[in-house]
Amino acid sequence: EAGVAQSPRYKIIEKRQSVAFWCNPISGHATLYWYQQILGQGPKLLIQFQNNGVVDDSQLPKDRFSAERLKGVDSTLKIQPAKLEDSAVYLCASSQLKGLAGIHEQFFGPGTRLTVL
Amino acid sequence: KQEVTQIPAALSVPEGENLVLNCSFTDSAIYNLQWFRQDPGKGLTSLLLIQSSQREQTSGRLNASLDKSSGRSTLYIAASQPGDSATYLCAVGGYQKVTFGTGTKLQVIP
């Protein structure tokens, strides 16, 4: 079974530029998550999709960040314009509901390391 | 709001030692708790998932326990090896929401 795919793996941009990240979840996984992980911290959820609908985007800085999941499969996360504090690893994860117990086991991609200069 | 704490933030042990990593959470209304391992510059690798109805899960040298009433989970690593060196994260799954701890950075010294 193929895992969660992300690209690019690394990206260096200057502040005020735009950048986009792509994620392809595990086949059949209805739930997709984007996390931001700053060095030395745990992942922070930016947005969660259930199929192509948004479940939670309460921590997404909507003035500069946007995300979409067309057709309920692949997803893109965009930052426009980028700030220095956006330097982090952006992780994509997917999960499938297990049984009736409301359990989601998450599987992560390798992440995209963004450096904003 | 769920808060997840992992103590200690860093741990260094000699090879062969058994060790315990701790994870505490404030809201006991959870569906599951998942332990992950993260190597430098890499994504998260799932180690164990414990459902809220379970008390523990085992995989090889790893054993994870869950005590919902006290808001605690532990990850026990037996006979530690240098290859176990990584950051270990716990994630608490609630209704449509997952909350991560900040992790424990483990170093196993040969």
PDB file of C-alpha atoms in Angstrom:
ATOM      1  CA  GLU A   1       0.000   0.000   0.000  1.00  0.00           C
ATOM      2  CA  ALA A   2       1.452   3.353  -1.049  1.00  0.00           C
ATOM      3  CA  GLY A   3       1.853   5.918   1.715  1.00  0.00           C
ATOM      4  CA  VAL A   4       1.033   9.599   1.829  1.00  0.00           C
ATOM      5  CA  ALA A   5       2.941  11.488  -0.841  1.00  0.00           C
ATOM      6  CA  GLN A   6       4.044  15.099  -0.558  1.00  0.00           C
ATOM      7  CA  SER A   7       5.935  17.463  -2.802  1.00  0.00           C
ATOM      8  CA  PRO A   8       8.184  19.285  -2.888  1.00  0.00           C
ATOM      9  CA  ARG A   9      10.366  17.961  -0.053  1.00  0.00           C
ATOM     10  CA  TYR A  10      12.198  21.248   0.360  1.00  0.00           C
ATOM     11  CA  LYS A  11      11.442  24.830  -0.619  1.00  0.00           C
ATOM     12  CA  ILE A  12      13.338  28.057  -0.061  1.00  0.00           C
ATOM     13  CA  ILE A  13      11.627  31.341  -0.829  1.00  0.00           C
ATOM     14  CA  GLU A  14      11.944  34.992   0.089  1.00  0.00           C
ATOM     15  CA  LYS A  15       9.382  36.701   2.293  1.00  0.00           C
ATOM     16  CA  ARG A  16       6.333  38.026   0.481  1.00  0.00           C
ATOM     17  CA  GLN A  17       6.641  35.333  -2.186  1.00  0.00           C
ATOM     18  CA  SER A  18       4.034  32.637  -2.721  1.00  0.00           C
ATOM     19  CA  VAL A  19       4.420  28.897  -2.315  1.00  0.00           C
ATOM     20  CA  ALA A  20       2.243  25.826  -2.755  1.00  0.00           C
ATOM     21  CA  PHE A  21       2.494  22.325  -1.363  1.00  0.00           C
ATOM     22  CA  TRP A  22       0.846  19.207  -2.701  1.00  0.00           C
ATOM     23  CA  CYS A  23      -0.394  16.096  -0.909  1.00  0.00           C
ATOM     24  CA  ASN A  24      -1.746  12.796  -2.187  1.00  0.00           C
ATOM     25  CA  PRO A  25      -3.286  10.737   0.636  1.00  0.00           C
ATOM     26  CA  ILE A  26      -3.484   6.984   0.974  1.00  0.00           C
ATOM     27  CA  SER A  27      -6.063   5.607  -1.420  1.00  0.00           C
ATOM     28  CA  GLY A  28      -9.500   5.427   0.152  1.00  0.00           C
ATOM     29  CA  HIS A  29      -8.704   7.696   3.090  1.00  0.00           C
ATOM     30  CA  ALA A  30     -11.532  10.186   3.446  1.00  0.00           C
ATOM     31  CA  THR A  31      -9.869  12.450   5.995  1.00  0.00           C
ATOM     32  CA  LEU A  32      -6.880  14.628   5.142  1.00  0.00           C
ATOM     33  CA  TYR A  33      -4.943  16.885   7.495  1.00  0.00           C
ATOM     34  CA  TRP A  34      -2.380  19.642   7.030  1.00  0.00           C
ATOM     35  CA  TYR A  35      -0.083  20.348   9.971  1.00  0.00           C
ATOM     36  CA  GLN A  36       2.569  22.969  10.583  1.00  0.00           C
ATOM     37  CA  GLN A  37       5.526  21.862  12.690  1.00  0.00           C
ATOM     38  CA  ILE A  38       7.936  24.494  13.889  1.00  0.00           C
ATOM     39  CA  LEU A  39      11.337  23.257  15.022  1.00  0.00           C
ATOM     40  CA  GLY A  40      11.175  21.801  18.529  1.00  0.00           C
ATOM     41  CA  GLN A  41       7.384  21.779  18.686  1.00  0.00           C
ATOM     42  CA  GLY A  42       4.661  19.251  18.074  1.00  0.00           C
ATOM     43  CA  PRO A  43       2.572  19.437  14.898  1.00  0.00           C
ATOM     44  CA  LYS A  44      -0.159  22.071  14.874  1.00  0.00           C
ATOM     45  CA  LEU A  45      -3.277  21.327  12.855  1.00  0.00           C
ATOM     46  CA  LEU A  46      -3.917  23.909  10.152  1.00  0.00           C
ATOM     47  CA  ILE A  47      -6.860  22.344   8.369  1.00  0.00           C
ATOM     48  CA  GLN A  48      -8.757  19.065   8.293  1.00  0.00           C
ATOM     49  CA  PHE A  49     -10.843  17.835   5.378  1.00  0.00           C
ATOM     50  CA  GLN A  50     -13.486  15.145   5.358  1.00  0.00           C
ATOM     51  CA  ASN A  51     -13.716  14.189   1.672  1.00  0.00           C
ATOM     52  CA  ASN A  52     -13.687  17.656   0.073  1.00  0.00           C
ATOM     53  CA  GLY A  53     -15.385  19.487   2.942  1.00  0.00           C
ATOM     54  CA  VAL A  54     -13.582  21.389   5.704  1.00  0.00           C
ATOM     55  CA  VAL A  55     -14.030  19.966   9.220  1.00  0.00           C
ATOM     56  CA  ASP A  56     -11.675  22.257  11.119  1.00  0.00           C
ATOM     57  CA  ASP A  57      -9.676  25.262   9.943  1.00  0.00           C
ATOM     58  CA  SER A  58      -9.740  27.211  13.200  1.00  0.00           C
ATOM     59  CA  GLN A  59      -5.937  27.540  13.333  1.00  0.00           C
ATOM     60  CA  LEU A  60      -5.412  28.374   9.670  1.00  0.00           C
ATOM     61  CA  PRO A  61      -4.212  31.983   9.172  1.00  0.00           C
ATOM     62  CA  LYS A  62      -6.780  32.683   6.525  1.00  0.00           C
ATOM     63  CA  ASP A  63      -5.352  36.046   5.529  1.00  0.00           C
ATOM     64  CA  ARG A  64      -2.383  34.262   3.957  1.00  0.00           C
ATOM     65  CA  PHE A  65      -3.006  30.521   3.969  1.00  0.00           C
ATOM     66  CA  SER A  66      -5.491  28.652   1.812  1.00  0.00           C
ATOM     67  CA  ALA A  67      -6.118  24.997   1.141  1.00  0.00           C
ATOM     68  CA  GLU A  68      -8.330  22.991  -1.108  1.00  0.00           C
ATOM     69  CA  ARG A  69      -9.118  19.365  -1.724  1.00  0.00           C
ATOM     70  CA  LEU A  70     -10.776  19.021  -5.061  1.00  0.00           C
ATOM     71  CA  LYS A  71     -12.650  15.778  -5.763  1.00  0.00           C
ATOM     72  CA  GLY A  72     -11.894  14.607  -2.224  1.00  0.00           C
ATOM     73  CA  VAL A  73      -8.465  13.185  -3.074  1.00  0.00           C
ATOM     74  CA  ASP A  74      -5.361  15.353  -3.594  1.00  0.00           C
ATOM     75  CA  SER A  75      -4.920  18.569  -1.670  1.00  0.00           C
ATOM     76  CA  THR A  76      -2.886  21.735  -2.028  1.00  0.00           C
ATOM     77  CA  LEU A  77      -1.847  24.178   0.679  1.00  0.00           C
ATOM     78  CA  LYS A  78      -0.856  27.688  -0.391  1.00  0.00           C
ATOM     79  CA  ILE A  79       0.846  30.534   1.417  1.00  0.00           C
ATOM     80  CA  GLN A  80       0.572  33.991  -0.090  1.00  0.00           C
ATOM     81  CA  PRO A  81       2.464  36.095   0.892  1.00  0.00           C
ATOM     82  CA  ALA A  82       4.944  34.186   3.041  1.00  0.00           C
ATOM     83  CA  LYS A  83       6.414  35.586   6.246  1.00  0.00           C
ATOM     84  CA  LEU A  84       9.615  34.668   8.053  1.00  0.00           C
ATOM     85  CA  GLU A  85       7.619  32.935  10.800  1.00  0.00           C
ATOM     86  CA  ASP A  86       6.135  30.528   8.247  1.00  0.00           C
ATOM     87  CA  SER A  87       9.460  28.670   8.152  1.00  0.00           C
ATOM     88  CA  ALA A  88       8.498  25.187   9.304  1.00  0.00           C
ATOM     89  CA  VAL A  89       7.836  21.665   8.146  1.00  0.00           C
ATOM     90  CA  TYR A  90       4.402  21.209   6.598  1.00  0.00           C
ATOM     91  CA  LEU A  91       3.061  17.735   7.170  1.00  0.00           C
ATOM     92  CA  CYS A  92       0.178  16.076   5.424  1.00  0.00           C
ATOM     93  CA  ALA A  93      -1.624  13.124   6.974  1.00  0.00           C
ATOM     94  CA  SER A  94      -4.589  11.006   6.050  1.00  0.00           C
ATOM     95  CA  SER A  95      -6.851   8.637   7.950  1.00  0.00           C
ATOM     96  CA  GLN A  96      -9.820   6.366   7.534  1.00  0.00           C
ATOM     97  CA  LEU A  97     -12.575   5.837  10.059  1.00  0.00           C
ATOM     98  CA  LYS A  98     -12.170   2.475  11.776  1.00  0.00           C
ATOM     99  CA  GLY A  99     -15.428   0.783  12.688  1.00  0.00           C
ATOM    100  CA  LEU A 100     -18.056   2.615  14.701  1.00  0.00           C
ATOM    101  CA  ALA A 101     -15.762   3.788  17.469  1.00  0.00           C
ATOM    102  CA  GLY A 102     -14.876   7.083  15.821  1.00  0.00           C
ATOM    103  CA  ILE A 103     -11.219   6.117  15.610  1.00  0.00           C
ATOM    104  CA  HIS A 104      -8.913   7.637  13.032  1.00  0.00           C
ATOM    105  CA  GLU A 105      -5.429   6.196  12.734  1.00  0.00           C
ATOM    106  CA  GLN A 106      -3.283   8.823  11.064  1.00  0.00           C
ATOM    107  CA  PHE A 107      -0.553   8.169   8.522  1.00  0.00           C
ATOM    108  CA  PHE A 108       1.885  10.918   7.666  1.00  0.00           C
ATOM    109  CA  GLY A 109       3.801  11.924   4.587  1.00  0.00           C
ATOM    110  CA  PRO A 110       7.489  12.896   4.694  1.00  0.00           C
ATOM    111  CA  GLY A 111       6.717  16.613   4.966  1.00  0.00           C
ATOM    112  CA  THR A 112       7.853  19.720   3.118  1.00  0.00           C
ATOM    113  CA  ARG A 113      10.526  21.807   4.787  1.00  0.00           C
ATOM    114  CA  LEU A 114       9.908  25.489   4.019  1.00  0.00           C
ATOM    115  CA  THR A 115      12.540  28.135   4.625  1.00  0.00           C
ATOM    116  CA  VAL A 116      11.500  31.773   4.262  1.00  0.00           C
ATOM    117  CA  LEU A 117      14.409  34.205   3.936  1.00  0.00           C
TER     118      LEU A 117
ATOM    119  CA  LYS B   1      -9.841  22.399  24.970  1.00  0.00           C
ATOM    120  CA  GLN B   2      -7.615  19.326  25.041  1.00  0.00           C
ATOM    121  CA  GLU B   3      -4.051  19.893  26.220  1.00  0.00           C
ATOM    122  CA  VAL B   4      -1.390  17.234  25.832  1.00  0.00           C
ATOM    123  CA  THR B   5       1.889  17.281  27.757  1.00  0.00           C
ATOM    124  CA  GLN B   6       4.936  15.099  27.355  1.00  0.00           C
ATOM    125  CA  ILE B   7       7.569  14.988  30.060  1.00  0.00           C
ATOM    126  CA  PRO B   8      10.517  14.907  29.919  1.00  0.00           C
ATOM    127  CA  ALA B   9      11.239  16.965  26.816  1.00  0.00           C
ATOM    128  CA  ALA B  10      14.523  15.104  26.374  1.00  0.00           C
ATOM    129  CA  LEU B  11      15.947  11.863  27.677  1.00  0.00           C
ATOM    130  CA  SER B  12      19.344  10.226  27.332  1.00  0.00           C
ATOM    131  CA  VAL B  13      19.885   6.588  28.317  1.00  0.00           C
ATOM    132  CA  PRO B  14      22.589   3.964  27.798  1.00  0.00           C
ATOM    133  CA  GLU B  15      21.958   1.171  25.339  1.00  0.00           C
ATOM    134  CA  GLY B  16      20.077  -1.801  26.754  1.00  0.00           C
ATOM    135  CA  GLU B  17      18.118   0.131  29.343  1.00  0.00           C
ATOM    136  CA  ASN B  18      14.353  -0.137  29.618  1.00  0.00           C
ATOM    137  CA  LEU B  19      12.606   3.221  29.580  1.00  0.00           C
ATOM    138  CA  VAL B  20       9.207   4.868  29.899  1.00  0.00           C
ATOM    139  CA  LEU B  21       7.915   7.920  28.059  1.00  0.00           C
ATOM    140  CA  ASN B  22       4.943   9.796  29.471  1.00  0.00           C
ATOM    141  CA  CYS B  23       1.965  11.522  27.894  1.00  0.00           C
ATOM    142  CA  SER B  24      -0.698  13.405  29.873  1.00  0.00           C
ATOM    143  CA  PHE B  25      -3.967  14.844  28.602  1.00  0.00           C
ATOM    144  CA  THR B  26      -6.605  17.021  30.232  1.00  0.00           C
ATOM    145  CA  ASP B  27      -9.859  15.808  28.647  1.00  0.00           C
ATOM    146  CA  SER B  28     -10.613  12.129  29.192  1.00  0.00           C
ATOM    147  CA  ALA B  29     -13.348  12.067  26.521  1.00  0.00           C
ATOM    148  CA  ILE B  30     -11.091  10.577  23.873  1.00  0.00           C
ATOM    149  CA  TYR B  31     -11.547   8.049  21.084  1.00  0.00           C
ATOM    150  CA  ASN B  32      -7.952   6.900  20.836  1.00  0.00           C
ATOM    151  CA  LEU B  33      -4.347   7.729  21.557  1.00  0.00           C
ATOM    152  CA  GLN B  34      -1.597   7.225  19.017  1.00  0.00           C
ATOM    153  CA  TRP B  35       2.173   7.118  19.555  1.00  0.00           C
ATOM    154  CA  PHE B  36       4.482   8.275  16.779  1.00  0.00           C
ATOM    155  CA  ARG B  37       8.180   8.338  16.148  1.00  0.00           C
ATOM    156  CA  GLN B  38       9.841  11.174  14.230  1.00  0.00           C
ATOM    157  CA  ASP B  39      13.388  11.025  12.933  1.00  0.00           C
ATOM    158  CA  PRO B  40      15.193  14.308  12.155  1.00  0.00           C
ATOM    159  CA  GLY B  41      13.948  15.838   8.916  1.00  0.00           C
ATOM    160  CA  LYS B  42      11.352  13.118   8.432  1.00  0.00           C
ATOM    161  CA  GLY B  43       7.634  12.711   8.795  1.00  0.00           C
ATOM    162  CA  LEU B  44       5.889  10.843  11.604  1.00  0.00           C
ATOM    163  CA  THR B  45       5.808   7.063  11.743  1.00  0.00           C
ATOM    164  CA  SER B  46       2.917   5.463  13.586  1.00  0.00           C
ATOM    165  CA  LEU B  47       4.047   3.082  16.334  1.00  0.00           C
ATOM    166  CA  LEU B  48       0.938   2.105  18.252  1.00  0.00           C
ATOM    167  CA  LEU B  49      -2.700   3.119  18.437  1.00  0.00           C
ATOM    168  CA  ILE B  50      -4.766   2.440  21.555  1.00  0.00           C
ATOM    169  CA  GLN B  51      -8.521   2.646  21.344  1.00  0.00           C
ATOM    170  CA  SER B  52     -10.310   4.297  24.262  1.00  0.00           C
ATOM    171  CA  SER B  53     -11.761   0.932  25.277  1.00  0.00           C
ATOM    172  CA  GLN B  54      -8.308  -0.674  25.476  1.00  0.00           C
ATOM    173  CA  ARG B  55      -5.745  -0.585  28.263  1.00  0.00           C
ATOM    174  CA  GLU B  56      -2.624  -1.377  26.289  1.00  0.00           C
ATOM    175  CA  GLN B  57      -1.118  -2.318  22.944  1.00  0.00           C
ATOM    176  CA  THR B  58       2.132  -4.102  22.192  1.00  0.00           C
ATOM    177  CA  SER B  59       4.378  -4.231  19.159  1.00  0.00           C
ATOM    178  CA  GLY B  60       7.770  -5.912  19.475  1.00  0.00           C
ATOM    179  CA  ARG B  61       9.777  -4.102  22.150  1.00  0.00           C
ATOM    180  CA  LEU B  62       7.143  -1.400  22.507  1.00  0.00           C
ATOM    181  CA  ASN B  63       4.223  -1.398  24.911  1.00  0.00           C
ATOM    182  CA  ALA B  64       1.784   1.472  25.245  1.00  0.00           C
ATOM    183  CA  SER B  65      -0.729   1.785  28.056  1.00  0.00           C
ATOM    184  CA  LEU B  66      -3.730   4.031  28.484  1.00  0.00           C
ATOM    185  CA  ASP B  67      -5.454   5.181  31.673  1.00  0.00           C
ATOM    186  CA  LYS B  68      -8.267   7.469  30.620  1.00  0.00           C
ATOM    187  CA  SER B  69      -9.469   8.214  34.131  1.00  0.00           C
ATOM    188  CA  SER B  70      -6.123   9.697  35.126  1.00  0.00           C
ATOM    189  CA  GLY B  71      -5.453  11.213  31.684  1.00  0.00           C
ATOM    190  CA  ARG B  72      -2.217   9.340  31.134  1.00  0.00           C
ATOM    191  CA  SER B  73      -0.495   7.137  28.618  1.00  0.00           C
ATOM    192  CA  THR B  74       2.955   5.603  28.782  1.00  0.00           C
ATOM    193  CA  LEU B  75       5.185   4.170  26.082  1.00  0.00           C
ATOM    194  CA  TYR B  76       7.520   1.494  27.379  1.00  0.00           C
ATOM    195  CA  ILE B  77      10.587   0.636  25.315  1.00  0.00           C
ATOM    196  CA  ALA B  78      12.404  -2.522  26.323  1.00  0.00           C
ATOM    197  CA  ALA B  79      16.121  -3.110  25.801  1.00  0.00           C
ATOM    198  CA  SER B  80      16.708   0.241  24.085  1.00  0.00           C
ATOM    199  CA  GLN B  81      18.974   0.419  21.038  1.00  0.00           C
ATOM    200  CA  PRO B  82      20.792   3.345  19.377  1.00  0.00           C
ATOM    201  CA  GLY B  83      18.345   3.019  16.486  1.00  0.00           C
ATOM    202  CA  ASP B  84      15.551   3.994  18.879  1.00  0.00           C
ATOM    203  CA  SER B  85      16.993   7.506  19.046  1.00  0.00           C
ATOM    204  CA  ALA B  86      14.272   9.843  17.762  1.00  0.00           C
ATOM    205  CA  THR B  87      11.521  12.149  18.964  1.00  0.00           C
ATOM    206  CA  TYR B  88       8.431  10.371  20.275  1.00  0.00           C
ATOM    207  CA  LEU B  89       5.078  12.116  20.013  1.00  0.00           C
ATOM    208  CA  CYS B  90       1.704  11.183  21.404  1.00  0.00           C
ATOM    209  CA  ALA B  91      -1.515  12.312  19.759  1.00  0.00           C
ATOM    210  CA  VAL B  92      -4.893  12.233  21.452  1.00  0.00           C
ATOM    211  CA  GLY B  93      -7.894  11.661  19.209  1.00  0.00           C
ATOM    212  CA  GLY B  94     -11.191  13.241  20.171  1.00  0.00           C
ATOM    213  CA  TYR B  95     -14.358  13.856  18.173  1.00  0.00           C
ATOM    214  CA  GLN B  96     -13.032  14.914  14.756  1.00  0.00           C
ATOM    215  CA  LYS B  97      -9.951  16.411  16.362  1.00  0.00           C
ATOM    216  CA  VAL B  98      -6.421  15.230  17.110  1.00  0.00           C
ATOM    217  CA  THR B  99      -4.158  17.036  19.582  1.00  0.00           C
ATOM    218  CA  PHE B 100      -0.417  16.433  19.669  1.00  0.00           C
ATOM    219  CA  GLY B 101       2.027  16.699  22.514  1.00  0.00           C
ATOM    220  CA  THR B 102       5.345  18.473  22.029  1.00  0.00           C
ATOM    221  CA  GLY B 103       7.324  15.249  22.094  1.00  0.00           C
ATOM    222  CA  THR B 104      10.159  13.615  24.000  1.00  0.00           C
ATOM    223  CA  LYS B 105      13.542  13.558  22.287  1.00  0.00           C
ATOM    224  CA  LEU B 106      15.225  10.255  23.092  1.00  0.00           C
ATOM    225  CA  GLN B 107      18.923   9.566  22.708  1.00  0.00           C
ATOM    226  CA  VAL B 108      20.200   6.031  23.261  1.00  0.00           C
ATOM    227  CA  ILE B 109      23.946   6.032  23.824  1.00  0.00           C
ATOM    228  CA  PRO B 110      25.927   3.015  22.553  1.00  0.00           C
TER     229      PRO B 110
END
